[in-house]
XYZ file of C-alpha atoms in Angstrom:
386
model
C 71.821 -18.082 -43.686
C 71.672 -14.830 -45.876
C 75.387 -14.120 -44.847
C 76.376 -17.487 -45.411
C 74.836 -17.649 -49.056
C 76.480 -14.024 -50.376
C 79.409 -14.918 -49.246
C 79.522 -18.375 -51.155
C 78.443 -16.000 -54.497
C 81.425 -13.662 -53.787
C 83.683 -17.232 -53.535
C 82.330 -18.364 -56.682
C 82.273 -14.931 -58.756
C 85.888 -14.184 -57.938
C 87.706 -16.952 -59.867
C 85.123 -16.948 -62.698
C 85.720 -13.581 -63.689
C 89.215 -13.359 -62.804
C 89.551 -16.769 -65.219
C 87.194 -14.708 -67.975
C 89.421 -11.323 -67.688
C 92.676 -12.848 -67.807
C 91.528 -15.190 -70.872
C 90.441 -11.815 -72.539
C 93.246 -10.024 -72.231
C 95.615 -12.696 -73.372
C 93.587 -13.603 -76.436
C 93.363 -10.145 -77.472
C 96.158 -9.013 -76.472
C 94.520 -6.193 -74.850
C 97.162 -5.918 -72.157
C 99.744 -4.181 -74.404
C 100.828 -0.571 -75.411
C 98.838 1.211 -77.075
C 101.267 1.282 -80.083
C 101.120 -2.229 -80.238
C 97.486 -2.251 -80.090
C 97.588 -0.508 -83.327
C 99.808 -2.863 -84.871
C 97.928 -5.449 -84.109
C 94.473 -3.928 -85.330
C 96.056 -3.232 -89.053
C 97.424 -6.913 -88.742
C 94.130 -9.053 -88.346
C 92.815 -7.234 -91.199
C 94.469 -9.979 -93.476
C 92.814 -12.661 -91.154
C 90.672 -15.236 -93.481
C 86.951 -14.753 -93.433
C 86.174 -17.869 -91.341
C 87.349 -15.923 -88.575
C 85.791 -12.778 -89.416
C 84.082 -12.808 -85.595
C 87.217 -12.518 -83.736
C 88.340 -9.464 -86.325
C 85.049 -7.760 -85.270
C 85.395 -7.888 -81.819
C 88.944 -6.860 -81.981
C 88.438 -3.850 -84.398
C 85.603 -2.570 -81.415
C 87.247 -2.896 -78.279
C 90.469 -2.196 -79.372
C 88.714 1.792 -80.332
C 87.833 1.682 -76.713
C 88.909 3.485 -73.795
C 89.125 0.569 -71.183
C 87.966 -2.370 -73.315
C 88.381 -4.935 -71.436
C 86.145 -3.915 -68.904
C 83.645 -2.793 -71.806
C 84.057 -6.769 -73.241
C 83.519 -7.765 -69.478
C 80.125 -5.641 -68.934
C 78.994 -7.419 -72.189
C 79.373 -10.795 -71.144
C 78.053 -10.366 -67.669
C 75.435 -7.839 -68.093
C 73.291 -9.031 -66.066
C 75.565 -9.381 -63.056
C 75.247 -6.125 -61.248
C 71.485 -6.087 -61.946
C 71.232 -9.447 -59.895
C 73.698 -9.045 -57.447
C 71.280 -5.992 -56.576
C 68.046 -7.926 -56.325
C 70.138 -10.581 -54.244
C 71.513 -7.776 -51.858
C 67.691 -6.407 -51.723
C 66.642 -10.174 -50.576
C 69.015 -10.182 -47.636
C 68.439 -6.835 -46.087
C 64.784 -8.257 -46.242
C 65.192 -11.450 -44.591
C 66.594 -10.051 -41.017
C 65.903 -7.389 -39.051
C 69.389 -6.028 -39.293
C 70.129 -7.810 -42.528
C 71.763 -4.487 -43.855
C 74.712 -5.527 -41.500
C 75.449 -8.530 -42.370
C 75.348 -7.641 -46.121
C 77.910 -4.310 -45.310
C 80.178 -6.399 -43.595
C 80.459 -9.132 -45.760
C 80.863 -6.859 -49.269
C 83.518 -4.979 -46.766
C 85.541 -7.899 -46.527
C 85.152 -9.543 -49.560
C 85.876 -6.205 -51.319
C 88.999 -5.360 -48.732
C 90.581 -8.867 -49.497
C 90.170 -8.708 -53.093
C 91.872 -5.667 -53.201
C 94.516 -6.484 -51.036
C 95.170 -10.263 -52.782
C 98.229 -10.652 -55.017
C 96.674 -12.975 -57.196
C 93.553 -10.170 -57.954
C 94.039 -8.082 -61.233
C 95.014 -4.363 -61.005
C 91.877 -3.419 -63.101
C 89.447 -6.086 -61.549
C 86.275 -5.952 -63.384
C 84.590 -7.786 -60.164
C 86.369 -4.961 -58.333
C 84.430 -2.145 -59.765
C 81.165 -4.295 -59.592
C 81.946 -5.082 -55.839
C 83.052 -1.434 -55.089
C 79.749 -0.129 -56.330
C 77.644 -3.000 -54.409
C 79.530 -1.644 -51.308
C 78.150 1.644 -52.382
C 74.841 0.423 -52.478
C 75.386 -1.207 -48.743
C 76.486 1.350 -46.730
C 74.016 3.455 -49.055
C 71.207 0.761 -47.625
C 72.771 0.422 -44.117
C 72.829 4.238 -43.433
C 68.964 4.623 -44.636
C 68.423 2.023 -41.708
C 69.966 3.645 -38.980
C 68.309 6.727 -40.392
C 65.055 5.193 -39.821
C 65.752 3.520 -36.481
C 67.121 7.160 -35.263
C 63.730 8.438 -36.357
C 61.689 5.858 -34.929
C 63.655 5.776 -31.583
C 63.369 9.958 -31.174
C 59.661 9.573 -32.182
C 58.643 6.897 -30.097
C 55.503 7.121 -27.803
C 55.523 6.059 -24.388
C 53.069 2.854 -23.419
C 49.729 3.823 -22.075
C 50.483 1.411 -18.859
C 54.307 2.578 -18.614
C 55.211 3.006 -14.742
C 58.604 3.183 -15.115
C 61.434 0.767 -15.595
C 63.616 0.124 -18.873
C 62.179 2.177 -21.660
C 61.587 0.530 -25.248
C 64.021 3.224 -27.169
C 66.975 1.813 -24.775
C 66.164 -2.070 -24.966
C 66.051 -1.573 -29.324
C 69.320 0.451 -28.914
C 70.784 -2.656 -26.605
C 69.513 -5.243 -29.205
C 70.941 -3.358 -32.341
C 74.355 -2.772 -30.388
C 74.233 -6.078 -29.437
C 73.709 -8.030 -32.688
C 76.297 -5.365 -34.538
C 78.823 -5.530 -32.274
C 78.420 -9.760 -32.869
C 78.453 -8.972 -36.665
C 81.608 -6.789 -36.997
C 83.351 -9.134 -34.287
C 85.502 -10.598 -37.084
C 85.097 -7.159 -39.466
C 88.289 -5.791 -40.931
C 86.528 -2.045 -40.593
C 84.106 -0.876 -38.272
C 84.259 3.251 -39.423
C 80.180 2.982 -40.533
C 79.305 0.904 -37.481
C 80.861 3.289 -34.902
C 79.239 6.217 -36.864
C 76.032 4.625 -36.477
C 76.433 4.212 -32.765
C 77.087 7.305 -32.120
C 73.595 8.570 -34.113
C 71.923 5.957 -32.232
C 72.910 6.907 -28.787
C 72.491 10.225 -29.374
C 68.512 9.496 -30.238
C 68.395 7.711 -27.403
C 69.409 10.412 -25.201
C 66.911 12.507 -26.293
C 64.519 10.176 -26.196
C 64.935 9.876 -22.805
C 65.540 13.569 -22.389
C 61.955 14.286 -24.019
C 60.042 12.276 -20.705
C 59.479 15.500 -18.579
C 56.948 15.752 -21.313
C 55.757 12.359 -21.331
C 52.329 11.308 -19.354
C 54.098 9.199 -16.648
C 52.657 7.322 -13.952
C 55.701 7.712 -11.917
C 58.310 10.132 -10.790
C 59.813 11.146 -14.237
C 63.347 11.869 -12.637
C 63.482 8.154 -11.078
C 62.811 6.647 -14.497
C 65.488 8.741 -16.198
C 68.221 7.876 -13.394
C 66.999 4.518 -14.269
C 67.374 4.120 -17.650
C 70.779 6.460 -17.492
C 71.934 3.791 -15.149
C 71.001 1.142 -17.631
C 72.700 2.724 -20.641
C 75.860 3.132 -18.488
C 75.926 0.097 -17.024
C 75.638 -1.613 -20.587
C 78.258 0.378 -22.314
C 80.584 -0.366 -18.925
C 79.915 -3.953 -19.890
C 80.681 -3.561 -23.535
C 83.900 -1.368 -23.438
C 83.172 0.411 -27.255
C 85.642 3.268 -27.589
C 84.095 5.468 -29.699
C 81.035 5.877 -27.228
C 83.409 6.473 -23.899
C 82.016 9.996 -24.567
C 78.770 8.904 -24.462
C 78.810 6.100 -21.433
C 80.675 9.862 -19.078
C 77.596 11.322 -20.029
C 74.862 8.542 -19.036
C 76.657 7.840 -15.589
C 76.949 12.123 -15.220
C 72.994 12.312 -16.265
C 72.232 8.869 -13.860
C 73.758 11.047 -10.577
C 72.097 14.282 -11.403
C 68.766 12.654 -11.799
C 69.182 10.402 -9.085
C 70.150 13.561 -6.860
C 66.493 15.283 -8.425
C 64.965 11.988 -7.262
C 66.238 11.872 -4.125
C 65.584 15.749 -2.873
C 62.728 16.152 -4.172
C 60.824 13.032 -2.666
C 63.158 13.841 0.695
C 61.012 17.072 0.831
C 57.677 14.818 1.873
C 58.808 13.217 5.409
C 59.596 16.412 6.901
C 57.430 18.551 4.578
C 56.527 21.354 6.905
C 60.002 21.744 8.544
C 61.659 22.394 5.220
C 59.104 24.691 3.824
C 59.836 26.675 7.610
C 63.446 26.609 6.803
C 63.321 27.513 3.473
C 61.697 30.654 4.699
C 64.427 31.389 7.159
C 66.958 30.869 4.746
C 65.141 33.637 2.412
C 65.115 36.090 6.024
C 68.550 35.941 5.728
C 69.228 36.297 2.599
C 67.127 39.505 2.343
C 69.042 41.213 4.875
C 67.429 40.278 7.958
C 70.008 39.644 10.949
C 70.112 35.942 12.306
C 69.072 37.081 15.926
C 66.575 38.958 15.006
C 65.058 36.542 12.259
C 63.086 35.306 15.773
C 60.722 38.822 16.040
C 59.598 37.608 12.660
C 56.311 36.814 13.279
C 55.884 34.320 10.410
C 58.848 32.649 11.555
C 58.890 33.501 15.635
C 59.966 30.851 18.177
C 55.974 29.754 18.939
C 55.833 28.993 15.046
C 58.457 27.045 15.160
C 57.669 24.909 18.101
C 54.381 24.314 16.301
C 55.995 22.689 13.152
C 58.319 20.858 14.900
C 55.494 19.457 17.310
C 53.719 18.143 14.245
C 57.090 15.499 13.943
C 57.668 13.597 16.564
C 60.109 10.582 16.174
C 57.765 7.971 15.813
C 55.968 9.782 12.980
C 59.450 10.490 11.222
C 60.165 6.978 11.222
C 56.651 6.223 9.984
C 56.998 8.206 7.025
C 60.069 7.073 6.152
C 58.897 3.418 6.307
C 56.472 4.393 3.978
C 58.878 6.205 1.531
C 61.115 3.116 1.804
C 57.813 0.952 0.375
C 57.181 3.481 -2.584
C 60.776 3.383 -3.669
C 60.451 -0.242 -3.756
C 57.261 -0.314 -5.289
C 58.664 1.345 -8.257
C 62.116 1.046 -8.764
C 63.239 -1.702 -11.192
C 64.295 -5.226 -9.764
C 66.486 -5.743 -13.180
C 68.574 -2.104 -11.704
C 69.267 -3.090 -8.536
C 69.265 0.604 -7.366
C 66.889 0.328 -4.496
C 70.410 0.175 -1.842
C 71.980 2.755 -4.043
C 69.181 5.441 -3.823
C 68.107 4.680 -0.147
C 72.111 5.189 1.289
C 71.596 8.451 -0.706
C 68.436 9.558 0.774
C 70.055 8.839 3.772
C 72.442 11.089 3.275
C 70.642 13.812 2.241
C 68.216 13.576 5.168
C 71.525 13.341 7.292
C 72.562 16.859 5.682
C 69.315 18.245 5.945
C 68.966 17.454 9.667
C 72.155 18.807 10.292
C 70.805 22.244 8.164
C 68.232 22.165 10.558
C 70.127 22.189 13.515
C 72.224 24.872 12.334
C 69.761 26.970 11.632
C 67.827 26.717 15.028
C 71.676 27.436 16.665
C 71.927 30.384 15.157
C 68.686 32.066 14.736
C 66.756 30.611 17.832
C 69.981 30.639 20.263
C 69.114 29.871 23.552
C 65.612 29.380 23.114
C 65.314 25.607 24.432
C 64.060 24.574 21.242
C 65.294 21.381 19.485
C 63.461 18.747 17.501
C 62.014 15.630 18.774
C 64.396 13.050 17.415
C 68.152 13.187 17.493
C 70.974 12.363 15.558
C 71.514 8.815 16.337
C 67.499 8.311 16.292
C 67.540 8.887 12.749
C 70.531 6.393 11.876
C 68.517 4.269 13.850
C 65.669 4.470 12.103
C 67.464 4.374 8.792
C 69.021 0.916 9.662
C 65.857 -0.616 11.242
C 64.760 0.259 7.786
C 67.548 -1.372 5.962
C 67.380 -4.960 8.386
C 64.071 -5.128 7.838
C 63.084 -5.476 4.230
């Protein structure tokens, strides 16, 4: 409604002052040279005293600089003044009423100035151009504020995860805007203000390893990540292609985080073996002989593999499967996504495993209780039955 009513004032305000300048100018001839300004000064000095009112005015403005714009201010001083408290009223009455008011002065003010019929020295130009001012003056303080308030914003005492607040008020503004400037002849101060407000968002999302989270912080930023992505995929804005590379680059390296580190619990004890293997070898110690280790001999390892039989494997990962539902989003759909990952990983780290016990543990008989196909198996039971 606000959008609808300033731009019936600019409709009105353009023909009324155009009429007023062009009367002005033609009455006192304030369009000609300079020279002939003079002439015409020294000329109504003979004009009889019952017009003694129209030799005033011309003796003033005619001393002037620019004075038909000086006449103009006169008679309409109390235009800018108003058309300030009007602008005031509409940022007021929406949320994102600054907007609306930027791009309707921005097109008002771009057609005026592009119009034929509109006068070189406009005195409803320099009014409009310095309520434009004001506008992207008002607009800019906004996104200042949102920036401020999406950076600084606290996480919900009950949050377990899902989309966070910062991202759904960055959606809504985009959103609206993107509604707003459908029609706009310039969108330089809107695409500047994306690009503040995705970069607070970022950040904001960036500052959760902090945050007091109920949940696994590196699931809920591959979540929201995934949510910014998908949502900029959807709304195909050029100047934030930079920024939709980087939300789908930060989704897969947090999803990765996710994945490993909660891949780390079914097989808990094997890893932690391995991982000490790994360092063996690293050090300097020679595969074969990593076995005379006695931290790491072949009756250690028989004992940590004893402790996972099959049946327990797929037990624990039935009950990973459960948590990752439990938490994961609906709205994200990522539960297929992240599972064919861990899937994969487990599929790599089995394989690590195997390796490992090949070459440091050859020919000892020792192999672990489940086998290759047994965990695809056990994977796609899984998968069929939820």
């Amino acid at each position: 409604v606000s959008k609808q009513m300033l731009e019936q004032v600019l409709r009105e305000l353009q023909p009324l002052c155009t009429a007023e300048q062009q009367f002005i100018e033609k009455f006192f001839q304030l369009s000609q040279d300079p020279a002939d300004l003079q002439v015409l000064e020294v000329s109504v000095r003979t004009i009889a005293p019952p017009h003694f009112i129209t030799y005033f005015f011309l003796v003033l403005f005619l001393r002037l600089e620019e004075p038909t714009t000086r006449l103009l201010s006169e008679i309409f001083s109390c235009l800018e003044p108003e058309l300030r408290g009007f602008l005031d009223v509409c940022n007021k009455v929406h949320l994102f009423g600054c907007l609306q008011v930027l791009v309707t002065l921005n097109d008002s003010v771009f057609e005026m100035w592009g119009s034929s019929s509109a006068l070189p020295s406009s005195f409803l130009n320099a009014i409009l151009g310095n309520m434009l001012l004001l506008a992207k003056s008002s607009f800019n303080k906004y996104i200042g504020t949102l920036c401020k308030e999406i950076e600084e914003a606290k996480m919900p005492s009950k949050m377990k995860g899902g989309i966070l607040p910062s991202v759904s008020r960055f959606e809504e503004f985009v959103d609206f805007s993107e509604e707003v400037f459908r029609t706009a002849r310039r969108r330089g101060e809107l695409d500047k203000a994306h690009l503040r407000l995705a970069s607070s968002v970022f950040s904001s999302i960036n500052s959760l390893s902090s945050a007091n989270l109920k949940v696994n912080t590196d699931m809920v930023m591959m979540e929201n990540f995934h949510h910014i992505y998908c949502f900029l995929c959807q709304k195909k804005i050029h100047c934030l292609e930079d920024k939709k590379r980087e939300a789908k680059q930060r989704y897969s390296e947090h999803m990765e985080k996710y994945v490993v580190k909660y891949l780390g619990q079914p097989l808990e004890k094997l890893n932690h073996f391995f991982e000490g293997v790994k360092a063996r070898v690293a050090q300097g110690v020679k595969e074969e002989e990593v076995s005379f280790q006695l931290a790491y001999s072949k009756q250690e390892l028989r004992k940590v593999i004893e402790k996972y039989p099959g049946k327990e494997v797929k037990r624990a990962l039935e009950t990973l499967y459960r948590k990752i539902h439990k938490y994961l989003s609906p709205e994200e759909n990522l539960l297929p996504v992240v599972w064919h990952a861990m899937e994969q990983e487990f599929i790599r780290q089995y394989q690590e495993f195997e390796d490992l016990i090949q070459r440091c543990y050859a020919g000892s008989g020792i192999a672990m209780d489940f086998t290759m196909e047994d965990l695809l198996s056990y994977f796609n039971s899984i998968t069929l039955s939820h």
